[in-house]
Every structure is written in C-alpha cells, then in structure tokens.
mmCIF file of C-alpha atoms and ligand atoms in Angstrom:
data_model
loop_
_atom_site.group_PDB
_atom_site.id
_atom_site.type_symbol
_atom_site.label_atom_id
_atom_site.label_comp_id
_atom_site.label_asym_id
_atom_site.label_seq_id
_atom_site.Cartn_x
_atom_site.Cartn_y
_atom_site.Cartn_z
ATOM 1 C CA MET Q 128 23.992 -97.840 -19.314
ATOM 2 C CA LEU Q 129 26.344 -97.656 -16.345
ATOM 3 C CA ASN Q 130 26.189 -94.447 -14.322
ATOM 4 C CA LEU Q 131 28.563 -94.064 -11.398
ATOM 5 C CA VAL Q 132 29.247 -91.376 -8.836
ATOM 6 C CA LEU Q 133 32.850 -91.263 -7.683
ATOM 7 C CA PHE Q 134 32.701 -89.535 -4.333
ATOM 8 C CA GLY Q 135 35.249 -88.311 -1.831
ATOM 9 C CA PRO Q 136 36.984 -85.232 -0.490
ATOM 10 C CA PRO Q 137 39.407 -83.119 -2.521
ATOM 11 C CA GLY Q 138 42.660 -85.048 -2.834
ATOM 12 C CA ALA Q 139 41.055 -88.485 -2.357
ATOM 13 C CA GLY Q 140 42.156 -89.673 -5.811
ATOM 14 C CA LYS Q 141 38.886 -89.279 -7.748
ATOM 15 C CA GLY Q 142 40.626 -87.889 -10.848
ATOM 16 C CA THR Q 143 43.238 -90.664 -10.921
ATOM 17 C CA GLN Q 144 40.680 -93.433 -10.481
ATOM 18 C CA SER Q 145 38.256 -91.831 -12.974
ATOM 19 C CA GLU Q 146 40.910 -92.062 -15.689
ATOM 20 C CA LYS Q 147 41.263 -95.795 -15.108
ATOM 21 C CA LEU Q 148 37.497 -96.354 -14.908
ATOM 22 C CA ILE Q 149 36.710 -94.553 -18.164
ATOM 23 C CA GLN Q 150 39.239 -96.751 -19.943
ATOM 24 C CA LYS Q 151 37.906 -99.982 -18.515
ATOM 25 C CA TYR Q 152 34.182 -99.250 -18.833
ATOM 26 C CA ASN Q 153 34.256 -96.818 -21.770
ATOM 27 C CA LEU Q 154 32.356 -94.179 -19.786
ATOM 28 C CA VAL Q 155 32.084 -90.440 -20.370
ATOM 29 C CA HIS Q 156 33.895 -88.560 -17.585
ATOM 30 C CA LEU Q 157 31.944 -85.614 -16.185
ATOM 31 C CA SER Q 158 34.017 -83.616 -13.705
ATOM 32 C CA THR Q 159 32.342 -80.347 -12.714
ATOM 33 C CA GLY Q 160 35.736 -79.056 -11.487
ATOM 34 C CA ASP Q 161 37.249 -79.682 -14.960
ATOM 35 C CA LEU Q 162 34.212 -78.149 -16.674
ATOM 36 C CA LEU Q 163 34.501 -75.039 -14.497
ATOM 37 C CA ARG Q 164 38.259 -74.769 -15.121
ATOM 38 C CA SER Q 165 37.648 -74.897 -18.874
ATOM 39 C CA GLN Q 166 35.151 -72.037 -18.509
ATOM 40 C CA ILE Q 167 37.847 -70.085 -16.634
ATOM 41 C CA ALA Q 168 40.416 -70.852 -19.342
ATOM 42 C CA ALA Q 169 37.950 -69.695 -22.012
ATOM 43 C CA GLY Q 170 37.428 -66.455 -20.076
ATOM 44 C CA THR Q 171 33.622 -66.733 -19.999
ATOM 45 C CA GLU Q 172 31.552 -64.695 -17.571
ATOM 46 C CA LEU Q 173 30.456 -67.897 -15.807
ATOM 47 C CA GLY Q 174 34.137 -68.842 -15.465
ATOM 48 C CA LEU Q 175 35.108 -65.477 -14.040
ATOM 49 C CA ARG Q 176 32.354 -65.622 -11.424
ATOM 50 C CA ALA Q 177 33.130 -69.243 -10.511
ATOM 51 C CA LYS Q 178 36.867 -68.538 -10.196
ATOM 52 C CA GLN Q 179 36.364 -66.155 -7.294
ATOM 53 C CA LEU Q 180 34.620 -68.897 -5.300
ATOM 54 C CA MET Q 181 36.911 -71.728 -6.442
ATOM 55 C CA ASP Q 182 40.107 -69.858 -5.563
ATOM 56 C CA HIS Q 183 38.785 -69.520 -2.017
ATOM 57 C CA GLY Q 184 37.830 -73.182 -1.757
ATOM 58 C CA LEU Q 185 34.081 -72.447 -1.715
ATOM 59 C CA LEU Q 186 31.370 -74.201 -3.740
ATOM 60 C CA VAL Q 187 29.878 -72.527 -6.800
ATOM 61 C CA PRO Q 188 26.050 -72.227 -6.793
ATOM 62 C CA ASP Q 189 24.053 -75.423 -7.334
ATOM 63 C CA GLU Q 190 22.204 -74.095 -10.402
ATOM 64 C CA VAL Q 191 25.513 -73.409 -12.203
ATOM 65 C CA VAL Q 192 26.853 -76.966 -11.902
ATOM 66 C CA ILE Q 193 23.442 -78.586 -12.431
ATOM 67 C CA GLY Q 194 23.072 -76.591 -15.671
ATOM 68 C CA MET Q 195 26.488 -77.757 -16.884
ATOM 69 C CA ILE Q 196 25.655 -81.405 -16.156
ATOM 70 C CA GLU Q 197 22.277 -81.076 -17.869
ATOM 71 C CA ASN Q 198 23.995 -79.802 -21.037
ATOM 72 C CA LYS Q 199 26.580 -82.591 -21.014
ATOM 73 C CA LEU Q 200 23.923 -85.288 -20.609
ATOM 74 C CA ARG Q 201 22.027 -83.831 -23.551
ATOM 75 C CA GLU Q 202 25.186 -83.707 -25.693
ATOM 76 C CA ASN Q 203 26.136 -87.346 -24.955
ATOM 77 C CA GLN Q 204 22.858 -89.203 -25.298
ATOM 78 C CA SER Q 205 24.400 -92.255 -26.945
ATOM 79 C CA ALA Q 206 27.114 -92.682 -24.287
ATOM 80 C CA PRO Q 207 27.355 -96.129 -22.641
ATOM 81 C CA GLY Q 208 27.347 -94.377 -19.279
ATOM 82 C CA PHE Q 209 28.807 -91.580 -17.195
ATOM 83 C CA ILE Q 210 31.174 -91.232 -14.333
ATOM 84 C CA PHE Q 211 30.304 -88.237 -12.190
ATOM 85 C CA ASP Q 212 33.424 -86.877 -10.493
ATOM 86 C CA GLY Q 213 33.099 -84.039 -7.971
ATOM 87 C CA PHE Q 214 29.340 -83.941 -8.554
ATOM 88 C CA PRO Q 215 26.928 -84.066 -6.747
ATOM 89 C CA ARG Q 216 28.461 -82.054 -3.899
ATOM 90 C CA THR Q 217 25.198 -81.090 -2.163
ATOM 91 C CA VAL Q 218 21.955 -82.986 -1.516
ATOM 92 C CA LEU Q 219 20.149 -80.547 -3.812
ATOM 93 C CA GLN Q 220 22.568 -81.490 -6.628
ATOM 94 C CA ALA Q 221 21.992 -85.204 -5.904
ATOM 95 C CA GLU Q 222 18.223 -84.729 -6.164
ATOM 96 C CA ALA Q 223 18.619 -82.784 -9.406
ATOM 97 C CA LEU Q 224 20.851 -85.519 -10.858
ATOM 98 C CA ASP Q 225 18.278 -88.215 -10.068
ATOM 99 C CA GLN Q 226 15.652 -86.130 -11.784
ATOM 100 C CA LEU Q 227 17.803 -85.506 -14.866
ATOM 101 C CA LEU Q 228 18.695 -89.191 -15.185
ATOM 102 C CA SER Q 229 15.044 -90.204 -14.889
ATOM 103 C CA HIS Q 230 14.535 -88.666 -18.365
ATOM 104 C CA TYR Q 231 17.009 -91.209 -19.723
ATOM 105 C CA GLN Q 232 15.754 -94.178 -17.631
ATOM 106 C CA ALA Q 233 19.344 -94.567 -16.439
ATOM 107 C CA PRO Q 234 19.654 -94.152 -12.675
ATOM 108 C CA ILE Q 235 22.905 -94.073 -10.715
ATOM 109 C CA ALA Q 236 24.073 -97.687 -10.257
ATOM 110 C CA THR Q 237 26.252 -96.947 -7.260
ATOM 111 C CA MET Q 238 28.228 -94.286 -5.476
ATOM 112 C CA ILE Q 239 31.816 -95.250 -4.723
ATOM 113 C CA ALA Q 240 33.282 -93.206 -1.875
ATOM 114 C CA LEU Q 241 37.048 -92.945 -1.458
ATOM 115 C CA VAL Q 242 37.888 -92.560 2.231
ATOM 116 C CA VAL Q 243 41.031 -90.619 3.189
ATOM 117 C CA ASN Q 244 41.744 -88.842 6.483
ATOM 118 C CA ASP Q 245 41.936 -85.028 6.592
ATOM 119 C CA GLU Q 246 45.687 -84.701 7.286
ATOM 120 C CA GLU Q 247 46.593 -87.007 4.385
ATOM 121 C CA LEU Q 248 44.279 -84.950 2.134
ATOM 122 C CA ILE Q 249 45.988 -81.673 3.082
ATOM 123 C CA ARG Q 250 49.390 -83.272 2.453
ATOM 124 C CA ARG Q 251 48.288 -84.528 -0.991
ATOM 125 C CA LEU Q 252 46.654 -81.223 -2.010
ATOM 126 C CA LEU Q 253 49.735 -79.169 -1.109
ATOM 127 C CA LYS Q 254 51.978 -81.640 -2.932
ATOM 128 C CA ARG Q 255 49.744 -81.466 -6.027
ATOM 129 C CA GLY Q 256 49.882 -77.665 -5.755
ATOM 130 C CA GLU Q 257 53.632 -77.768 -6.405
ATOM 131 C CA THR Q 258 52.934 -78.867 -9.996
ATOM 132 C CA SER Q 259 49.193 -78.510 -10.779
ATOM 133 C CA GLY Q 260 49.169 -74.719 -11.079
ATOM 134 C CA ARG Q 261 45.757 -74.761 -9.367
ATOM 135 C CA PRO Q 262 45.368 -71.702 -7.097
ATOM 136 C CA ASP Q 263 43.121 -73.719 -4.748
ATOM 137 C CA ASP Q 264 45.853 -76.339 -4.150
ATOM 138 C CA ARG Q 265 48.565 -73.842 -3.347
ATOM 139 C CA ASP Q 266 48.102 -72.644 0.206
ATOM 140 C CA GLU Q 267 47.263 -74.583 3.320
ATOM 141 C CA ALA Q 268 44.382 -72.342 4.478
ATOM 142 C CA THR Q 269 42.528 -72.888 1.171
ATOM 143 C CA ALA Q 270 43.214 -76.629 1.193
ATOM 144 C CA ARG Q 271 41.840 -76.818 4.750
ATOM 145 C CA ARG Q 272 38.779 -74.782 3.773
ATOM 146 C CA ARG Q 273 38.024 -77.179 0.907
ATOM 147 C CA VAL Q 274 38.211 -80.184 3.225
ATOM 148 C CA SER Q 275 36.012 -78.425 5.765
ATOM 149 C CA VAL Q 276 33.443 -77.425 3.085
ATOM 150 C CA TYR Q 277 33.412 -81.086 2.023
ATOM 151 C CA ASN Q 278 32.814 -82.294 5.584
ATOM 152 C CA LYS Q 279 29.966 -79.826 6.149
ATOM 153 C CA GLU Q 280 28.212 -79.493 2.789
ATOM 154 C CA THR Q 281 29.101 -82.611 0.828
ATOM 155 C CA MET Q 282 29.192 -85.447 3.390
ATOM 156 C CA PRO Q 283 25.348 -85.535 3.628
ATOM 157 C CA VAL Q 284 25.310 -86.659 -0.027
ATOM 158 C CA ALA Q 285 26.718 -90.016 1.164
ATOM 159 C CA ASP Q 286 23.610 -90.528 3.340
ATOM 160 C CA TYR Q 287 21.407 -89.656 0.384
ATOM 161 C CA TYR Q 288 22.827 -92.568 -1.655
ATOM 162 C CA SER Q 289 23.109 -94.838 1.347
ATOM 163 C CA GLN Q 290 19.352 -94.473 1.916
ATOM 164 C CA GLN Q 291 18.853 -95.676 -1.654
ATOM 165 C CA GLY Q 292 21.106 -98.696 -0.968
ATOM 166 C CA LYS Q 293 23.703 -97.331 -3.402
ATOM 167 C CA PHE Q 294 26.750 -96.578 -1.288
ATOM 168 C CA ALA Q 295 30.104 -98.341 -1.194
ATOM 169 C CA ALA Q 296 33.096 -97.040 0.776
ATOM 170 C CA ILE Q 297 36.666 -97.876 -0.260
ATOM 171 C CA ASP Q 298 39.902 -97.131 1.608
ATOM 172 C CA GLY Q 299 41.560 -94.442 -0.533
ATOM 173 C CA ILE Q 300 45.010 -94.854 1.023
ATOM 174 C CA GLY Q 301 47.340 -97.374 -0.559
ATOM 175 C CA ASN Q 302 48.437 -98.601 -3.949
ATOM 176 C CA ILE Q 303 46.544 -96.984 -6.880
ATOM 177 C CA ASP Q 304 45.996 -100.322 -8.672
ATOM 178 C CA ASP Q 305 44.769 -102.071 -5.522
ATOM 179 C CA ILE Q 306 42.278 -99.244 -4.916
ATOM 180 C CA PHE Q 307 41.171 -99.527 -8.559
ATOM 181 C CA GLN Q 308 40.580 -103.286 -8.159
ATOM 182 C CA ALA Q 309 38.499 -102.655 -5.031
ATOM 183 C CA ILE Q 310 36.400 -100.089 -6.931
ATOM 184 C CA CYS Q 311 35.857 -102.474 -9.858
ATOM 185 C CA GLN Q 312 34.720 -105.181 -7.457
ATOM 186 C CA LYS Q 313 32.078 -102.846 -5.983
ATOM 187 C CA ILE Q 314 30.926 -101.903 -9.475
ATOM 188 C CA GLU Q 315 30.546 -105.550 -10.470
ATOM 189 C CA GLU Q 316 28.590 -106.249 -7.263
ATOM 190 C CA SER Q 317 26.239 -103.344 -8.057
ATOM 191 C CA ARG Q 318 25.481 -104.880 -11.456
ATOM 192 C CA LEU Q 319 24.455 -108.311 -10.117
HETATM 193 P P1 AMP K 634 37.405 -80.164 -7.990
HETATM 194 O O1 AMP K 634 38.231 -80.096 -9.233
HETATM 195 O O2 AMP K 634 36.331 -81.207 -8.046
HETATM 196 O O3 AMP K 634 38.235 -80.253 -6.738
HETATM 197 O O4 AMP K 634 36.618 -78.767 -7.898
HETATM 198 C C1 AMP K 634 37.306 -77.542 -7.781
HETATM 199 C C2 AMP K 634 36.349 -76.452 -7.306
HETATM 200 O O5 AMP K 634 35.314 -76.275 -8.280
HETATM 201 C C3 AMP K 634 35.632 -76.738 -6.004
HETATM 202 O O6 AMP K 634 36.401 -76.389 -4.867
HETATM 203 C C4 AMP K 634 34.400 -75.846 -6.149
HETATM 204 O O7 AMP K 634 34.733 -74.474 -5.952
HETATM 205 C C5 AMP K 634 34.073 -76.001 -7.623
HETATM 206 N N1 AMP K 634 33.162 -77.152 -7.863
HETATM 207 C C6 AMP K 634 33.451 -78.288 -8.566
HETATM 208 N N2 AMP K 634 32.397 -79.115 -8.582
HETATM 209 C C7 AMP K 634 31.414 -78.498 -7.877
HETATM 210 C C8 AMP K 634 30.088 -78.858 -7.522
HETATM 211 N N3 AMP K 634 29.549 -80.031 -7.888
HETATM 212 N N4 AMP K 634 29.360 -77.973 -6.788
HETATM 213 C C9 AMP K 634 29.879 -76.781 -6.427
HETATM 214 N N5 AMP K 634 31.130 -76.384 -6.697
HETATM 215 C C10 AMP K 634 31.902 -77.226 -7.431
#
C-alpha cells in the first residue's frame, strides 16, 4: 500500500498534482474539500453547517473531517493506497490519521509539501474564482483568510511529519509536469 499526504496552502496545486498521481500510482484520491462540497451539493445538514465556515475561509471542526476520512477508508479497504489532499489540516487530524491507518498496517509513506509564496497563492485563487464557482475563491479577503488560516493552523502539521522523517518540500511554482516529476522522485525515494 502507498499512502501519501499532498500538503500545501490553498492554491498550491494539490488538486492538479493529485489527478496526475492517482493515474500514475492507481491511488484513491481523498480530498476533504471535495467531500465537503459534495455534502453541500447534496444539501445534507452536515453540508449546510460546513458551508457557513467554508464560505468564510475557516476550517470545519476536526471531528467532521476525521469522520469522513474514517468512512472512506472503511469503504475502500482493497485500495492500493490513498492520496490525502487537504487533509490533515491540523495536528489533531494528523494524529487521528496515524491512528486510523494503524488499523490497516499502512502508515503514511511521505508527506509532499508544495511550496508557493502567499502573493502567488492569492493571485491563483482569485484567477480560479473566475471560473470555479467556488464562493471561497471569489473575493480577496476570503482568499487571504484561507492563506492566513493555513499559516497559523495547518503549517504545524509539516513539523509533525518532519519529526517522523516523512517530509519532502517541492517548489510549487513552475511547469506542472516538472513539478510532477519532482514529486514522483520524492515518492520513489520514500519507497527505497
Ligand atoms: P479545499 O478544497 O481543500 O481548499 O477546502 C475547502 C474548505 O473546506 C476549506 O477552506 C475548509 O473550510 C474546508 N476543509 C477542507 N478540508 C478540511 C480539513 N481537513 N479540515 C478542516 N476544514 C477543511
């Protein structure tokens, strides 16, 4: 089993690179943002509550996203591996993920972090907002709040994996295929 965390701020390119990784490694893509947006689209109570936080660029409670991941792991027990995209976003989520994966004897192989500076992120998010239809991409104040929430609440997750010797940083600015090659190289190194 190959379990990867694709880490980085909003707008770093996690979604784009995840698509390429799932094709190459045949992994199941678990994006908590996508899972939450499908709850919103389905009009569930969980979705309605999450939407209020998401539209303001704030994190939804840990237990909500941990519960969703737990369900997906249970549903996909024969998967060759998972790519976690946008999760974990807090240290508590990272600890919960380690615990969940211990039931399957399939720990995280490595965390790949895409590094992009704040101003480039804001530029990318606002550009995506022109076509994505996502309320949280549309205005600059919300985009800035998401980047600031990342810097405060999510950055410590990098230290968590680094302490386990499972952290690899990649420059997230440049050609999409070059970035993909750099990610694949780190994955191969983690499997040696
Ligand atoms: P994303 O699509 O990953 O940018 O996520 C969009 C929004 O969903 C975030 O701004 C949060 O409000 C919420 N969200 C997604 N993943 C998580 C998570 N792991 N923990 C808390 N909130 C999350």
